[in-house]
Amino acid sequence: MKIGIIGAGNIGGNLTRRLTALGHDVSVANSRGPETLTALAEETGATPVPVEEAARGAEVVVVTVPLKAVPNLPAGVLDGAAEDVAVIDTGNYYPRQRDGKIAGIEDEGLTESAWTARQIGHTVIKAFNGTYAADLLERARPAGAPDRLALPVSGDDEAAKRTVRALIDDLGFDTVDAGGLDDSWRQQPGTPVYGLREGVDGVTKALAEAPRERSADFRA
């Protein structure tokens, strides 16, 4: 597939490494410009592009930037993407550590990914937000392996969710359907599944045990 990755930090960089290794056509962008991505491009074969061009022709777009930076993405950032593009949101809200207060999340009660979807004008699939970046390189396992990890995936677009779950399977991980975007609070920071290294049963149990109220550590 043609995949655009917006953000080249730990998750974005390692997804670039894994997805190019699987044979996908990957374009990668960051806020500092394509000239800063030369080393990653040489390592992986990905194409460094400006943020405005990352989604061009893409069937999957990964938005993996700090939450506070989402409103600063260019208007029409998804222009030129495939009509049925699946947009993956890996973001987390860290109000005390990084993002400051985001009113839509704290005052309106939006889930983090619903807020992101509003900012970019396109529904998203929440995935990889509680995944350790190193695990993308080190913990991939074939289907059926007893130590294969599972990742929660939530979103409202069922076709896009199927695309994302199939991609995660190719990356070497199982998935658990965590519901729609209104349910995605179950995988936000401070919940039992966040950062959990377990298989399908463990992830399913953790999602069911998630408290609805945001923990104090993740409120402004």
Short mmCIF file of C-alpha atoms in Angstrom, two decimals:
data_model
loop_
_atom_site.label_atom_id
_atom_site.label_comp_id
_atom_site.label_asym_id
_atom_site.label_seq_id
_atom_site.Cartn_x
_atom_site.Cartn_y
_atom_site.Cartn_z
CA MET A 1 0.00 0.00 0.00
CA LYS A 2 0.91 3.64 -0.27
CA ILE A 3 1.27 4.94 3.28
CA GLY A 4 1.90 8.47 4.54
CA ILE A 5 3.39 9.04 7.98
CA ILE A 6 3.14 12.47 9.58
CA GLY A 7 5.61 12.59 12.43
CA ALA A 8 9.00 10.91 12.59
CA GLY A 9 9.51 10.48 16.32
CA ASN A 10 9.83 7.14 18.06
CA ILE A 11 6.57 5.62 16.81
CA GLY A 12 6.64 7.30 13.41
CA GLY A 13 10.26 6.39 12.80
CA ASN A 14 9.83 2.75 13.76
CA LEU A 15 6.62 2.41 11.74
CA THR A 16 8.57 3.80 8.81
CA ARG A 17 11.23 1.13 9.35
CA ARG A 18 8.77 -1.74 9.66
CA LEU A 19 6.38 -0.73 6.90
CA THR A 20 9.10 -0.15 4.33
CA ALA A 21 10.61 -3.52 5.26
CA LEU A 22 7.23 -5.10 4.50
CA GLY A 23 7.32 -3.58 1.03
CA HIS A 24 4.92 -0.66 1.45
CA ASP A 25 5.52 2.64 -0.38
CA VAL A 26 6.05 5.01 2.53
CA SER A 27 6.23 8.80 2.51
CA VAL A 28 7.30 10.39 5.78
CA ALA A 29 7.08 13.99 6.97
CA ASN A 30 7.83 16.02 10.07
CA SER A 31 7.49 19.62 11.20
CA ARG A 32 11.13 20.42 10.50
CA GLY A 33 11.10 19.61 6.79
CA PRO A 34 12.13 16.71 4.55
CA GLU A 35 15.79 17.71 4.58
CA THR A 36 15.94 16.59 8.24
CA LEU A 37 14.78 13.09 7.30
CA THR A 38 17.65 12.19 5.00
CA ALA A 39 19.14 9.60 7.35
CA LEU A 40 15.81 7.85 7.90
CA ALA A 41 15.15 7.86 4.17
CA GLU A 42 18.57 6.40 3.40
CA GLU A 43 18.07 3.73 6.08
CA THR A 44 14.59 2.68 4.99
CA GLY A 45 13.96 3.74 1.41
CA ALA A 46 11.03 5.89 2.50
CA THR A 47 10.41 9.16 0.67
CA PRO A 48 10.81 12.30 2.78
CA VAL A 49 8.17 14.91 1.90
CA PRO A 50 6.69 18.13 3.27
CA VAL A 51 3.74 17.59 5.61
CA GLU A 52 1.41 18.98 2.93
CA GLU A 53 2.35 16.11 0.61
CA ALA A 54 2.43 13.20 3.06
CA ALA A 55 -1.13 12.04 2.33
CA ARG A 56 -0.97 12.40 -1.44
CA GLY A 57 -2.28 9.17 -2.97
CA ALA A 58 -2.09 7.39 0.40
CA GLU A 59 -4.41 4.55 1.33
CA VAL A 60 -3.29 4.81 4.96
CA VAL A 61 -2.12 7.95 6.76
CA VAL A 62 -0.55 7.79 10.22
CA VAL A 63 -0.79 10.95 12.33
CA THR A 64 1.81 10.58 15.05
CA VAL A 65 2.54 14.04 16.41
CA PRO A 66 2.16 15.56 19.90
CA LEU A 67 -1.52 16.30 20.55
CA LYS A 68 -0.84 20.01 21.04
CA ALA A 69 0.62 20.09 17.50
CA VAL A 70 -2.46 18.63 15.78
CA PRO A 71 -4.19 22.02 15.31
CA ASN A 72 -1.00 23.29 13.64
CA LEU A 73 -1.15 20.71 10.86
CA PRO A 74 -1.72 22.39 7.48
CA ALA A 75 -5.30 22.96 6.42
CA GLY A 76 -6.28 20.22 4.02
CA VAL A 77 -3.48 17.97 5.27
CA LEU A 78 -5.40 14.95 3.92
CA ASP A 79 -6.10 16.49 0.52
CA GLY A 80 -5.11 14.12 -2.26
CA ALA A 81 -5.39 10.98 -0.17
CA ALA A 82 -7.30 7.98 -1.48
CA GLU A 83 -11.06 8.41 -1.20
CA ASP A 84 -11.34 5.65 1.39
CA VAL A 85 -8.14 6.53 3.24
CA ALA A 86 -7.71 5.03 6.71
CA VAL A 87 -6.25 7.62 9.09
CA ILE A 88 -4.46 6.22 12.14
CA ASP A 89 -4.14 8.40 15.22
CA THR A 90 -1.41 7.33 17.63
CA GLY A 91 -1.73 10.37 19.87
CA ASN A 92 -2.05 10.75 23.63
CA TYR A 93 -3.06 13.69 25.79
CA TYR A 94 -0.38 14.60 28.33
CA PRO A 95 -1.69 17.88 29.80
CA ARG A 96 0.85 18.21 32.61
CA GLN A 97 3.89 16.88 30.84
CA ARG A 98 3.52 18.42 27.36
CA ASP A 99 0.20 19.54 25.91
CA GLY A 100 -1.35 21.97 28.39
CA LYS A 101 -5.11 21.99 28.82
CA ILE A 102 -7.21 21.08 25.78
CA ALA A 103 -10.74 22.28 26.46
CA GLY A 104 -12.44 19.96 24.01
CA ILE A 105 -11.09 16.97 25.91
CA GLU A 106 -11.41 18.20 29.48
CA ASP A 107 -14.47 20.45 29.32
CA GLU A 108 -16.50 18.90 26.50
CA GLY A 109 -15.55 15.33 27.35
CA LEU A 110 -14.34 14.36 23.89
CA THR A 111 -12.08 11.36 23.68
CA GLU A 112 -8.58 12.25 22.57
CA SER A 113 -9.06 10.71 19.13
CA ALA A 114 -12.49 12.28 18.64
CA TRP A 115 -10.85 15.63 19.32
CA THR A 116 -8.10 14.86 16.81
CA ALA A 117 -10.69 13.84 14.23
CA ARG A 118 -12.44 17.17 14.71
CA GLN A 119 -9.18 19.07 14.20
CA ILE A 120 -8.25 17.36 10.94
CA GLY A 121 -11.78 17.05 9.58
CA HIS A 122 -11.65 13.28 9.10
CA THR A 123 -12.52 10.33 11.28
CA VAL A 124 -9.59 8.35 12.65
CA ILE A 125 -8.67 4.90 13.88
CA LYS A 126 -6.94 4.96 17.27
CA ALA A 127 -4.04 2.52 17.34
CA PHE A 128 -0.44 2.27 18.58
CA ASN A 129 -1.04 4.94 21.24
CA GLY A 130 -0.10 2.62 24.10
CA THR A 131 2.57 0.70 22.20
CA TYR A 132 6.24 0.92 23.13
CA ALA A 133 8.12 2.10 20.04
CA ALA A 134 10.87 -0.49 20.56
CA ASP A 135 8.26 -3.27 20.52
CA LEU A 136 7.47 -2.45 16.90
CA LEU A 137 11.00 -3.55 16.05
CA GLU A 138 11.59 -6.23 18.66
CA ARG A 139 8.29 -7.88 19.61
CA ALA A 140 6.72 -8.79 16.26
CA ARG A 141 5.68 -12.45 16.15
CA PRO A 142 4.01 -14.69 13.55
CA ALA A 143 0.29 -15.37 13.85
CA GLY A 144 -0.41 -18.02 16.47
CA ALA A 145 2.80 -17.50 18.42
CA PRO A 146 2.11 -17.90 22.16
CA ASP A 147 3.90 -14.67 23.03
CA ARG A 148 2.31 -12.54 20.31
CA LEU A 149 1.19 -9.18 21.71
CA ALA A 150 -2.22 -7.67 20.98
CA LEU A 151 -3.04 -4.00 20.39
CA PRO A 152 -6.41 -2.32 20.96
CA VAL A 153 -7.93 -0.59 17.93
CA SER A 154 -10.95 1.72 18.02
CA GLY A 155 -12.79 3.76 15.43
CA ASP A 156 -16.13 4.42 13.76
CA ASP A 157 -15.23 3.55 10.15
CA GLU A 158 -15.47 -0.24 10.02
CA ALA A 159 -13.77 -0.55 6.62
CA ALA A 160 -10.86 1.60 7.77
CA LYS A 161 -10.66 -0.38 10.99
CA ARG A 162 -10.38 -3.62 9.00
CA THR A 163 -7.57 -2.11 6.94
CA VAL A 164 -5.69 -1.02 10.06
CA ARG A 165 -6.18 -4.34 11.83
CA ALA A 166 -4.88 -6.22 8.78
CA LEU A 167 -1.85 -3.92 8.66
CA ILE A 168 -1.13 -4.52 12.35
CA ASP A 169 -1.41 -8.27 11.76
CA ASP A 170 1.19 -7.94 8.99
CA LEU A 171 3.41 -6.06 11.43
CA GLY A 172 3.32 -9.09 13.73
CA PHE A 173 0.70 -8.23 16.33
CA ASP A 174 -2.85 -9.35 17.12
CA THR A 175 -5.61 -6.80 17.57
CA VAL A 176 -8.67 -6.37 19.76
CA ASP A 177 -11.61 -4.27 18.54
CA ALA A 178 -12.06 -1.67 21.27
CA GLY A 179 -15.24 -0.15 19.81
CA GLY A 180 -15.93 3.24 18.28
CA LEU A 181 -14.24 6.58 18.91
CA ASP A 182 -16.61 7.25 21.80
CA ASP A 183 -15.22 4.09 23.40
CA SER A 184 -11.58 4.94 22.76
CA TRP A 185 -11.16 6.34 26.28
CA ARG A 186 -10.61 2.72 27.26
CA GLN A 187 -7.14 2.83 25.70
CA GLN A 188 -6.08 6.34 26.70
CA PRO A 189 -3.19 7.03 29.11
CA GLY A 190 -3.83 5.91 32.67
CA THR A 191 -6.04 2.96 31.68
CA PRO A 192 -5.12 -0.69 32.31
CA VAL A 193 -4.43 -1.42 28.65
CA TYR A 194 -2.12 1.55 28.14
CA GLY A 195 1.39 0.16 27.75
CA LEU A 196 0.15 -3.38 28.44
CA ARG A 197 2.22 -6.17 26.92
CA GLU A 198 -0.32 -8.99 26.74
CA GLY A 199 -2.13 -11.12 24.21
CA VAL A 200 -5.76 -10.94 23.12
CA ASP A 201 -7.21 -12.21 26.40
CA GLY A 202 -5.20 -9.82 28.54
CA VAL A 203 -6.01 -6.82 26.35
CA THR A 204 -9.70 -7.69 26.24
CA LYS A 205 -9.80 -7.95 30.06
CA ALA A 206 -7.94 -4.66 30.48
CA LEU A 207 -10.31 -2.81 28.16
CA ALA A 208 -13.29 -4.11 30.13
CA GLU A 209 -11.76 -2.92 33.41
CA ALA A 210 -11.01 0.64 32.30
CA PRO A 211 -12.50 3.37 34.52
CA ARG A 212 -14.44 6.05 32.64
CA GLU A 213 -13.05 8.95 34.68
CA ARG A 214 -9.71 10.32 33.52
CA SER A 215 -7.07 9.78 36.17
CA ALA A 216 -5.69 12.84 37.94
CA ASP A 217 -2.26 12.35 36.41
CA PHE A 218 -3.75 12.99 32.99
CA ARG A 219 -5.85 16.04 33.76
CA ALA A 220 -4.62 19.61 33.58
#
